[in-house]
Amino acid sequence: MDRLINRRDIDFLLYEVLSIETLTQRERYAEHDRETFDAVINAAQKLAIDHFEPHAAELDANEPTLENGKVSIIPAVKEALSAFSEGGFMGAAMDFEHGGMQLPWVVVQACNAYFNAANLSTMAYPFITVAATNVLAAFGSAEQKARYLRPMVEGKFFGTMALSEPQAGSSLSDIRTKATPTSDGHYLITGNKMWISAAEHDLSENIVHLVLTKIPGGPPGVKGISLMLVPKYRLNEDGRSGEFNNVSCVGVNHKMGYRGTVNTVLNFGEAGECRGYLVGQVHHGLSYMFQMMNEARVGVGLGGAALGYTGYLHSLEYARQRPQGRHPHDKDPMSEQVPIVEHADIKRLLLAQKAAAEGAMALVLYCSTLLDLQRTESDPAELTRLSLLLDLLTPIVKSWPGEYCLEANKHAIQILGGAGYTKDYPVERFYRDNRLNPIHEGAHGIHGIDLLGRKVTMGEGAAFRAFILEIEKTIAQARPIELLDEYAELLEEILRELESTTEELIKIRDIGEVTLFLANASIYLDTFGHVTIAWMWLKQSIEAARRLSDASPDDRAFYQGKLRACQYFYRYELNKVPERLALLSSSDDTCLGMQDSWF
């Protein structure tokens, strides 16, 4: 077992819990089989170990530098990304017709877990590029696809998403970047963007920026947002990069973690004409970008899960090798010290990490499977159900891993003690890298508002009902299994409390108290997330319990570990949920009622 991701767990989730081999019965994936999936994951694991992990510490210590508008990055990043592109991973999920491998997204996410665990900063460049290619594939014109899509799939061009601005932050209705139409079929782009990751570098021939803009005279707010394709270099007739398009990097942001991913301040059209090309229809930009944003949000969840996972495995290895102290009943100072993994509190810290990381990974892969099913479903009713369920879970899969796998990284540092706080070991870097995940692609509180304010009520509660029904199916499967009856009973009880609490909160909204309704939305998000992860653990435990008696010794240990991690989550984490639900049901206004002058 390497220290990135436990491959046995990936196989367990993909083939035993999610049964992804059934995807090959669908036309889109009919040319693939398990042998193909395993070969691709094996290649990703090797590439992550050989090309991504070795330079992670060097990149963290030597972040990108800006000089005369150009960003320089250590050479190892380009070498790793060249190997990534040559291996076909940039287009792993893309359609055959665009040069991709057309693999299921869940398989690609399993691969990405290794890259994220090995080196999150380097992985960010293809992560954003792949999201941009998917937007172009879905909404770009035939000409845009012909000129930009294939080079992006091949890794010759990289991509970005340019949303935020200094004065707007997450409030996209307040963006000011302008796209002025011309008679030549393009737009002139002027303005600036802030916090734009991977937006200036020397890693590719060109950078394709997808930029949210306002066209003069359009509707105010988000209804007036249009999406523009803005290349760093304009393309010549032969498709090669030509003249500089006046997208200028005027600053880089220096971060506590995720330091190897350049994060920029961009000016458009400051020193000359900057040309942009409309993607799709005018004033539909935010809806197009939401495809990229939602994909990125699942990716953020994967990054959080992967960092929590590798931190867990690093601290587990350390705990097994580090002798210190003796058992409480052993008072003989001459007896041998025991490995710290034998101490109860170290086991607690390891179980907390295992429960968070493996629970989060299960959720990410489950949501990725939903996307694959959604892409290949022909029945309208089932397609609606899958879409609603995925929409509802998106704020959870983005937010829960970032919050609680960050906590897992804290536990990894604690296990290493003083050594964990030093740069001699990578666990402090994992923590710093993971700290960004509760912030980017929508801050934690924003996703709480999204979940409570929009997702649980959309379709007159249809998404929430679909979620409840899925959990009830899992509970019904668990009840006949004696080992799991305790957990099935507890989850059903808390599920009913979540339903009633949600109904109480909606009543507050319906009488016009919208501000009070959303005042504790982050608490609701965390609570909903805990119920969701408990569900993921019950799904895993059903499969573990069914296979336990006939398992080999190694597999028996693996399954016992799953069952004990489930026990930990239900007894140490899920038991916190009723208290939070009671707070939510009371419509507590402690935070809302606090006055500025009282701080």
Short mmCIF file of C-alpha atoms in Angstrom, two decimals, residues 88-457:
data_model
loop_
_atom_site.label_atom_id
_atom_site.label_comp_id
_atom_site.label_asym_id
_atom_site.label_seq_id
_atom_site.Cartn_x
_atom_site.Cartn_y
_atom_site.Cartn_z
CA GLY A 88 -4.16 10.69 -22.42
CA PHE A 89 -5.40 11.89 -19.04
CA MET A 90 -6.30 15.40 -20.23
CA GLY A 91 -8.97 13.86 -22.43
CA ALA A 92 -9.72 10.75 -20.42
CA ALA A 93 -13.44 11.50 -20.09
CA MET A 94 -13.81 13.46 -23.34
CA ASP A 95 -15.73 12.02 -26.29
CA PHE A 96 -13.90 9.91 -28.86
CA GLU A 97 -14.79 12.45 -31.55
CA HIS A 98 -12.79 15.14 -29.73
CA GLY A 99 -9.76 12.93 -29.21
CA GLY A 100 -10.64 11.63 -25.76
CA MET A 101 -10.87 8.14 -24.25
CA GLN A 102 -14.57 8.49 -23.30
CA LEU A 103 -14.04 6.83 -19.94
CA PRO A 104 -16.67 7.02 -17.21
CA TRP A 105 -16.21 10.10 -15.06
CA VAL A 106 -16.06 7.94 -11.93
CA VAL A 107 -13.00 6.11 -13.29
CA VAL A 108 -11.36 9.43 -14.16
CA GLN A 109 -12.05 10.69 -10.65
CA ALA A 110 -10.42 7.59 -9.18
CA CYS A 111 -7.35 8.44 -11.26
CA ASN A 112 -7.50 12.08 -10.20
CA ALA A 113 -7.55 11.03 -6.57
CA TYR A 114 -3.98 9.79 -6.97
CA PHE A 115 -2.82 12.95 -8.73
CA ASN A 116 -4.45 15.17 -6.10
CA ALA A 117 -2.96 13.20 -3.24
CA ALA A 118 0.47 13.29 -4.85
CA ASN A 119 0.59 16.97 -5.76
CA LEU A 120 -2.55 19.10 -5.61
CA SER A 121 -0.81 22.21 -6.95
CA THR A 122 0.43 20.58 -10.14
CA MET A 123 -2.88 18.82 -10.67
CA ALA A 124 -4.74 22.13 -10.59
CA TYR A 125 -3.56 23.06 -14.09
CA PRO A 126 -5.19 20.09 -15.89
CA PHE A 127 -8.12 20.12 -13.45
CA ILE A 128 -9.19 23.59 -14.60
CA THR A 129 -8.33 22.85 -18.23
CA VAL A 130 -10.52 19.74 -18.32
CA ALA A 131 -13.44 21.70 -16.86
CA ALA A 132 -12.98 24.36 -19.56
CA THR A 133 -12.92 21.75 -22.33
CA ASN A 134 -16.20 20.33 -21.08
CA VAL A 135 -17.83 23.78 -21.27
CA LEU A 136 -16.59 24.25 -24.82
CA ALA A 137 -17.72 20.75 -25.82
CA ALA A 138 -21.20 21.47 -24.47
CA PHE A 139 -21.75 25.10 -25.50
CA GLY A 140 -19.01 26.19 -27.91
CA SER A 141 -19.60 26.81 -31.59
CA ALA A 142 -18.35 24.43 -34.25
CA GLU A 143 -15.54 26.85 -35.05
CA GLN A 144 -14.53 27.19 -31.39
CA LYS A 145 -14.45 23.43 -31.01
CA ALA A 146 -12.40 23.02 -34.18
CA ARG A 147 -9.82 25.64 -33.22
CA TYR A 148 -9.55 25.26 -29.45
CA LEU A 149 -10.99 22.01 -28.17
CA ARG A 150 -8.62 19.43 -29.69
CA PRO A 151 -5.45 21.33 -28.61
CA MET A 152 -6.86 21.50 -25.08
CA VAL A 153 -7.67 17.78 -25.03
CA GLU A 154 -4.12 17.11 -26.23
CA GLY A 155 -2.62 19.35 -23.57
CA LYS A 156 -1.16 21.88 -26.02
CA PHE A 157 -3.49 24.62 -24.75
CA PHE A 158 -4.50 24.97 -21.11
CA GLY A 159 -7.68 26.63 -19.82
CA THR A 160 -8.97 28.76 -16.98
CA MET A 161 -12.23 30.05 -15.54
CA ALA A 162 -12.17 33.81 -14.87
CA LEU A 163 -15.11 34.80 -12.70
CA SER A 164 -14.27 36.89 -9.67
CA GLU A 165 -13.24 40.55 -9.54
CA PRO A 166 -11.76 42.62 -6.71
CA GLN A 167 -14.97 44.54 -5.97
CA ALA A 168 -17.31 41.56 -6.54
CA GLY A 169 -15.81 38.52 -4.81
CA SER A 170 -18.44 35.78 -4.84
CA SER A 171 -21.18 38.28 -5.77
CA LEU A 172 -21.02 37.74 -9.53
CA SER A 173 -23.92 40.11 -10.19
CA ASP A 174 -21.46 42.92 -9.42
CA ILE A 175 -18.81 42.07 -12.02
CA ARG A 176 -17.74 44.92 -14.34
CA THR A 177 -15.56 43.30 -17.01
CA LYS A 178 -17.00 44.51 -20.28
CA ALA A 179 -17.41 42.88 -23.71
CA THR A 180 -18.11 45.42 -26.43
CA PRO A 181 -19.34 43.97 -29.75
CA THR A 182 -17.58 44.81 -33.01
CA SER A 183 -18.58 44.44 -36.64
CA ASP A 184 -15.85 41.82 -37.09
CA GLY A 185 -17.61 39.12 -35.12
CA HIS A 186 -15.55 39.38 -31.95
CA TYR A 187 -15.87 41.44 -28.78
CA LEU A 188 -13.40 43.84 -27.19
CA ILE A 189 -12.77 42.77 -23.62
CA THR A 190 -11.83 45.33 -20.95
CA GLY A 191 -11.62 44.97 -17.19
CA ASN A 192 -9.84 42.89 -14.58
CA LYS A 193 -10.20 39.62 -12.74
CA MET A 194 -8.88 38.51 -9.36
CA TRP A 195 -8.07 35.12 -7.80
CA ILE A 196 -7.73 33.40 -11.19
CA SER A 197 -5.86 30.13 -10.82
CA ALA A 198 -3.52 28.77 -13.51
CA ALA A 199 -4.03 31.89 -15.63
CA GLU A 200 -0.41 32.72 -16.49
CA HIS A 201 2.44 30.25 -16.96
CA ASP A 202 4.87 28.74 -19.44
CA LEU A 203 3.41 25.23 -19.31
CA SER A 204 1.51 25.31 -22.61
CA GLU A 205 1.50 26.97 -26.01
CA ASN A 206 -1.62 28.99 -25.21
CA ILE A 207 -4.06 29.66 -22.37
CA VAL A 208 -7.79 29.74 -23.10
CA HIS A 209 -9.60 31.94 -20.60
CA LEU A 210 -13.35 31.50 -20.14
CA VAL A 211 -14.38 34.93 -18.88
CA LEU A 212 -17.62 36.19 -17.39
CA THR A 213 -18.45 39.62 -18.81
CA LYS A 214 -21.21 42.20 -19.19
CA ILE A 215 -22.23 43.38 -22.66
CA PRO A 216 -23.17 47.10 -22.56
CA GLY A 217 -26.93 47.58 -22.56
CA GLY A 218 -27.66 44.13 -21.17
CA PRO A 219 -29.88 43.36 -18.18
CA PRO A 220 -28.52 44.18 -14.71
CA GLY A 221 -27.21 41.56 -12.31
CA VAL A 222 -26.57 37.94 -13.22
CA LYS A 223 -29.13 38.05 -16.04
CA GLY A 224 -26.73 40.25 -18.02
CA ILE A 225 -23.69 37.99 -17.79
CA SER A 226 -22.19 36.57 -21.00
CA LEU A 227 -19.39 34.04 -21.38
CA MET A 228 -16.41 34.89 -23.58
CA LEU A 229 -13.57 32.75 -24.85
CA VAL A 230 -10.46 34.91 -24.53
CA PRO A 231 -7.16 33.32 -25.61
CA LYS A 232 -3.83 34.56 -24.35
CA TYR A 233 -2.63 34.46 -27.97
CA ARG A 234 -4.89 34.91 -30.96
CA LEU A 235 -4.87 32.01 -33.39
CA ASN A 236 -3.55 32.30 -36.92
CA GLU A 237 -5.46 30.82 -39.85
CA ASP A 238 -3.47 27.60 -39.50
CA GLY A 239 -4.57 27.23 -35.88
CA ARG A 240 -1.19 28.11 -34.39
CA SER A 241 -0.81 30.67 -31.64
CA GLY A 242 0.01 34.09 -33.00
CA GLU A 243 -0.31 37.66 -31.77
CA PHE A 244 -0.51 38.43 -28.03
CA ASN A 245 -4.13 39.17 -27.12
CA ASN A 246 -3.40 41.68 -24.34
CA VAL A 247 -4.37 39.50 -21.39
CA SER A 248 -1.86 40.76 -18.86
CA CYS A 249 -0.89 39.23 -15.53
CA VAL A 250 -0.25 42.20 -13.24
CA GLY A 251 0.08 40.35 -9.95
CA VAL A 252 0.21 36.97 -8.25
CA ASN A 253 -1.33 36.12 -4.91
CA HIS A 254 0.89 34.49 -2.30
CA LYS A 255 -0.99 31.79 -0.40
CA MET A 256 -0.44 29.75 2.75
CA GLY A 257 -0.97 26.54 0.78
CA TYR A 258 -1.70 25.39 -2.76
CA ARG A 259 1.37 27.50 -3.43
CA GLY A 260 2.44 25.82 -6.66
CA THR A 261 -0.75 26.80 -8.48
CA VAL A 262 -0.21 30.33 -9.70
CA ASN A 263 -3.08 32.58 -8.65
CA THR A 264 -3.30 35.79 -10.60
CA VAL A 265 -4.65 39.27 -11.08
CA LEU A 266 -5.49 39.71 -14.79
CA ASN A 267 -6.08 42.85 -16.81
CA PHE A 268 -7.87 42.60 -20.15
CA GLY A 269 -7.27 45.14 -22.87
CA GLU A 270 -5.12 47.43 -20.76
CA ALA A 271 -2.25 47.76 -23.26
CA GLY A 272 -4.12 47.15 -26.52
CA GLU A 273 -7.03 45.37 -28.10
CA CYS A 274 -8.14 42.18 -26.31
CA ARG A 275 -10.46 40.04 -28.40
CA GLY A 276 -13.08 37.71 -26.99
CA TYR A 277 -15.47 35.33 -28.68
CA LEU A 278 -18.99 34.71 -27.42
CA VAL A 279 -19.69 31.20 -26.12
CA GLY A 280 -23.32 30.26 -26.72
CA GLN A 281 -25.94 32.99 -26.48
CA VAL A 282 -25.64 36.47 -25.02
CA HIS A 283 -26.65 36.82 -21.36
CA HIS A 284 -26.54 33.05 -20.75
CA GLY A 285 -22.97 33.04 -19.49
CA LEU A 286 -23.60 32.17 -15.88
CA SER A 287 -25.67 29.11 -16.73
CA TYR A 288 -22.87 27.86 -19.00
CA MET A 289 -20.22 28.58 -16.43
CA PHE A 290 -22.23 26.77 -13.78
CA GLN A 291 -21.48 23.51 -15.62
CA MET A 292 -17.80 24.23 -15.14
CA MET A 293 -18.34 25.46 -11.59
CA ASN A 294 -20.37 22.42 -10.54
CA GLU A 295 -17.80 20.08 -12.04
CA ALA A 296 -15.11 22.07 -10.26
CA ARG A 297 -17.04 21.79 -7.00
CA VAL A 298 -17.04 18.00 -7.17
CA GLY A 299 -13.34 18.29 -7.99
CA VAL A 300 -12.77 20.45 -4.93
CA GLY A 301 -14.43 17.75 -2.85
CA LEU A 302 -12.13 15.18 -4.41
CA GLY A 303 -9.10 17.34 -3.60
CA GLY A 304 -10.20 17.62 0.02
CA ALA A 305 -10.83 13.89 0.27
CA ALA A 306 -7.49 13.01 -1.37
CA LEU A 307 -5.50 15.26 0.95
CA GLY A 308 -7.30 13.89 3.96
CA TYR A 309 -6.63 10.39 2.67
CA THR A 310 -2.90 10.78 2.04
CA GLY A 311 -2.49 12.54 5.40
CA TYR A 312 -4.17 9.57 7.04
CA LEU A 313 -1.88 7.06 5.33
CA HIS A 314 1.25 9.07 6.13
CA SER A 315 0.32 9.33 9.80
CA LEU A 316 -0.66 5.65 9.91
CA GLU A 317 2.76 4.65 8.62
CA TYR A 318 4.44 6.91 11.16
CA ALA A 319 2.31 5.53 14.00
CA ARG A 320 3.29 1.97 13.09
CA GLN A 321 7.00 2.77 13.04
CA ARG A 322 7.35 5.26 15.93
CA PRO A 323 8.02 3.56 19.31
CA GLN A 324 7.05 5.68 22.28
CA GLY A 325 5.74 4.90 25.74
CA ARG A 326 4.16 1.76 27.09
CA HIS A 327 0.69 0.50 27.78
CA PRO A 328 -0.93 2.00 30.91
CA HIS A 329 -0.83 -1.37 32.68
CA ASP A 330 2.91 -1.76 32.01
CA LYS A 331 4.86 0.20 34.64
CA ASP A 332 8.25 -1.40 33.94
CA PRO A 333 10.59 1.30 32.50
CA MET A 334 12.92 -1.44 31.26
CA SER A 335 10.29 -3.00 29.01
CA GLU A 336 10.30 -2.18 25.32
CA GLN A 337 8.41 0.82 24.09
CA VAL A 338 5.38 0.11 21.90
CA PRO A 339 4.56 1.65 18.52
CA ILE A 340 2.25 4.59 19.11
CA VAL A 341 -0.41 2.93 16.92
CA GLU A 342 -1.12 0.78 19.98
CA HIS A 343 -2.17 3.75 22.12
CA ALA A 344 -5.94 4.30 22.37
CA ASP A 345 -5.86 8.01 21.61
CA ILE A 346 -3.72 7.49 18.52
CA LYS A 347 -6.25 4.91 17.36
CA ARG A 348 -8.95 7.54 17.91
CA LEU A 349 -7.09 10.05 15.76
CA LEU A 350 -6.51 7.45 13.05
CA LEU A 351 -10.14 6.31 13.10
CA ALA A 352 -11.31 9.92 12.81
CA GLN A 353 -9.13 10.34 9.72
CA LYS A 354 -10.19 7.04 8.20
CA ALA A 355 -13.88 7.80 8.76
CA ALA A 356 -13.58 11.25 7.20
CA ALA A 357 -11.29 10.42 4.28
CA GLU A 358 -12.85 7.14 3.20
CA GLY A 359 -16.37 8.49 3.78
CA ALA A 360 -15.60 11.56 1.67
CA MET A 361 -13.99 9.49 -1.08
CA ALA A 362 -17.09 7.28 -1.20
CA LEU A 363 -19.29 10.35 -1.62
CA VAL A 364 -17.15 11.84 -4.40
CA LEU A 365 -17.15 8.58 -6.36
CA TYR A 366 -20.87 8.09 -5.76
CA CYS A 367 -21.63 11.56 -7.15
CA SER A 368 -19.33 10.90 -10.10
CA THR A 369 -21.29 7.72 -10.83
CA LEU A 370 -24.50 9.75 -10.74
CA LEU A 371 -23.02 11.99 -13.42
CA ASP A 372 -22.19 8.96 -15.59
CA LEU A 373 -25.71 7.62 -15.18
CA GLN A 374 -27.13 11.04 -15.96
CA ARG A 375 -25.09 11.30 -19.16
CA THR A 376 -26.32 7.94 -20.40
CA GLU A 377 -29.93 7.85 -19.22
CA SER A 378 -32.77 7.88 -21.78
CA ASP A 379 -35.80 7.61 -19.49
CA PRO A 380 -37.00 11.18 -18.76
CA ALA A 381 -38.28 10.41 -15.26
CA GLU A 382 -35.07 8.67 -14.21
CA LEU A 383 -32.99 11.44 -15.77
CA THR A 384 -34.89 14.00 -13.72
CA ARG A 385 -34.36 12.00 -10.54
CA LEU A 386 -30.62 11.63 -11.14
CA SER A 387 -30.26 15.32 -11.95
CA LEU A 388 -32.12 16.39 -8.83
CA LEU A 389 -30.11 14.07 -6.62
CA LEU A 390 -26.78 15.26 -8.04
CA ASP A 391 -27.82 18.92 -7.74
CA LEU A 392 -28.77 18.40 -4.11
CA LEU A 393 -25.52 16.62 -3.26
CA THR A 394 -23.20 19.06 -5.05
CA PRO A 395 -22.92 21.54 -2.14
CA ILE A 396 -22.33 18.59 0.19
CA VAL A 397 -19.65 16.92 -1.91
CA LYS A 398 -17.90 20.26 -2.36
CA SER A 399 -18.07 21.38 1.26
CA TRP A 400 -17.97 18.40 3.62
CA PRO A 401 -14.57 17.02 2.52
CA GLY A 402 -13.01 20.48 2.68
CA GLU A 403 -14.18 20.99 6.25
CA TYR A 404 -13.75 17.55 7.74
CA CYS A 405 -10.80 16.19 5.79
CA LEU A 406 -9.03 19.38 6.82
CA GLU A 407 -9.79 18.28 10.37
CA ALA A 408 -8.34 14.89 9.45
CA ASN A 409 -5.14 16.62 8.32
CA LYS A 410 -5.01 18.30 11.72
CA HIS A 411 -5.17 14.88 13.35
CA ALA A 412 -2.33 13.64 11.12
CA ILE A 413 -0.13 16.48 12.38
CA GLN A 414 -1.09 15.63 15.95
CA ILE A 415 -0.04 12.00 15.54
CA LEU A 416 3.42 13.07 14.39
CA GLY A 417 3.65 15.48 17.30
CA GLY A 418 6.31 18.16 16.97
CA ALA A 419 7.64 16.45 13.86
CA GLY A 420 4.28 16.91 12.19
CA TYR A 421 4.56 20.66 12.61
CA THR A 422 7.85 20.78 10.70
CA LYS A 423 8.55 20.68 6.97
CA ASP A 424 10.55 17.48 7.43
CA TYR A 425 7.23 15.67 6.93
CA PRO A 426 4.52 16.50 4.36
CA VAL A 427 1.52 16.43 6.69
CA GLU A 428 1.79 20.16 7.47
CA ARG A 429 1.76 20.86 3.71
CA PHE A 430 -1.34 18.71 3.28
CA TYR A 431 -3.07 20.84 5.90
CA ARG A 432 -2.03 24.11 4.26
CA ASP A 433 -3.06 22.88 0.81
CA ASN A 434 -6.41 21.64 2.09
CA ARG A 435 -7.20 24.89 3.87
CA LEU A 436 -8.16 26.47 0.55
CA ASN A 437 -10.92 23.95 -0.13
CA PRO A 438 -13.49 25.46 2.26
CA ILE A 439 -12.98 28.77 0.42
CA HIS A 440 -12.71 28.29 -3.31
CA GLU A 441 -15.52 27.44 -5.71
CA GLY A 442 -17.87 29.07 -3.24
CA ALA A 443 -17.16 29.60 0.43
CA HIS A 444 -18.62 27.18 2.95
CA GLY A 445 -21.37 29.58 4.00
CA ILE A 446 -22.43 30.20 0.40
CA HIS A 447 -22.99 26.50 -0.12
CA GLY A 448 -25.03 26.35 3.06
CA ILE A 449 -27.32 29.04 1.65
CA ASP A 450 -27.43 27.21 -1.69
CA LEU A 451 -28.40 23.92 -0.04
CA LEU A 452 -31.06 25.25 2.32
CA GLY A 453 -32.24 28.21 0.29
CA ARG A 454 -32.52 26.51 -3.08
CA LYS A 455 -31.60 22.84 -3.34
CA VAL A 456 -33.84 21.24 -0.69
CA THR A 457 -36.86 23.19 -1.94
#
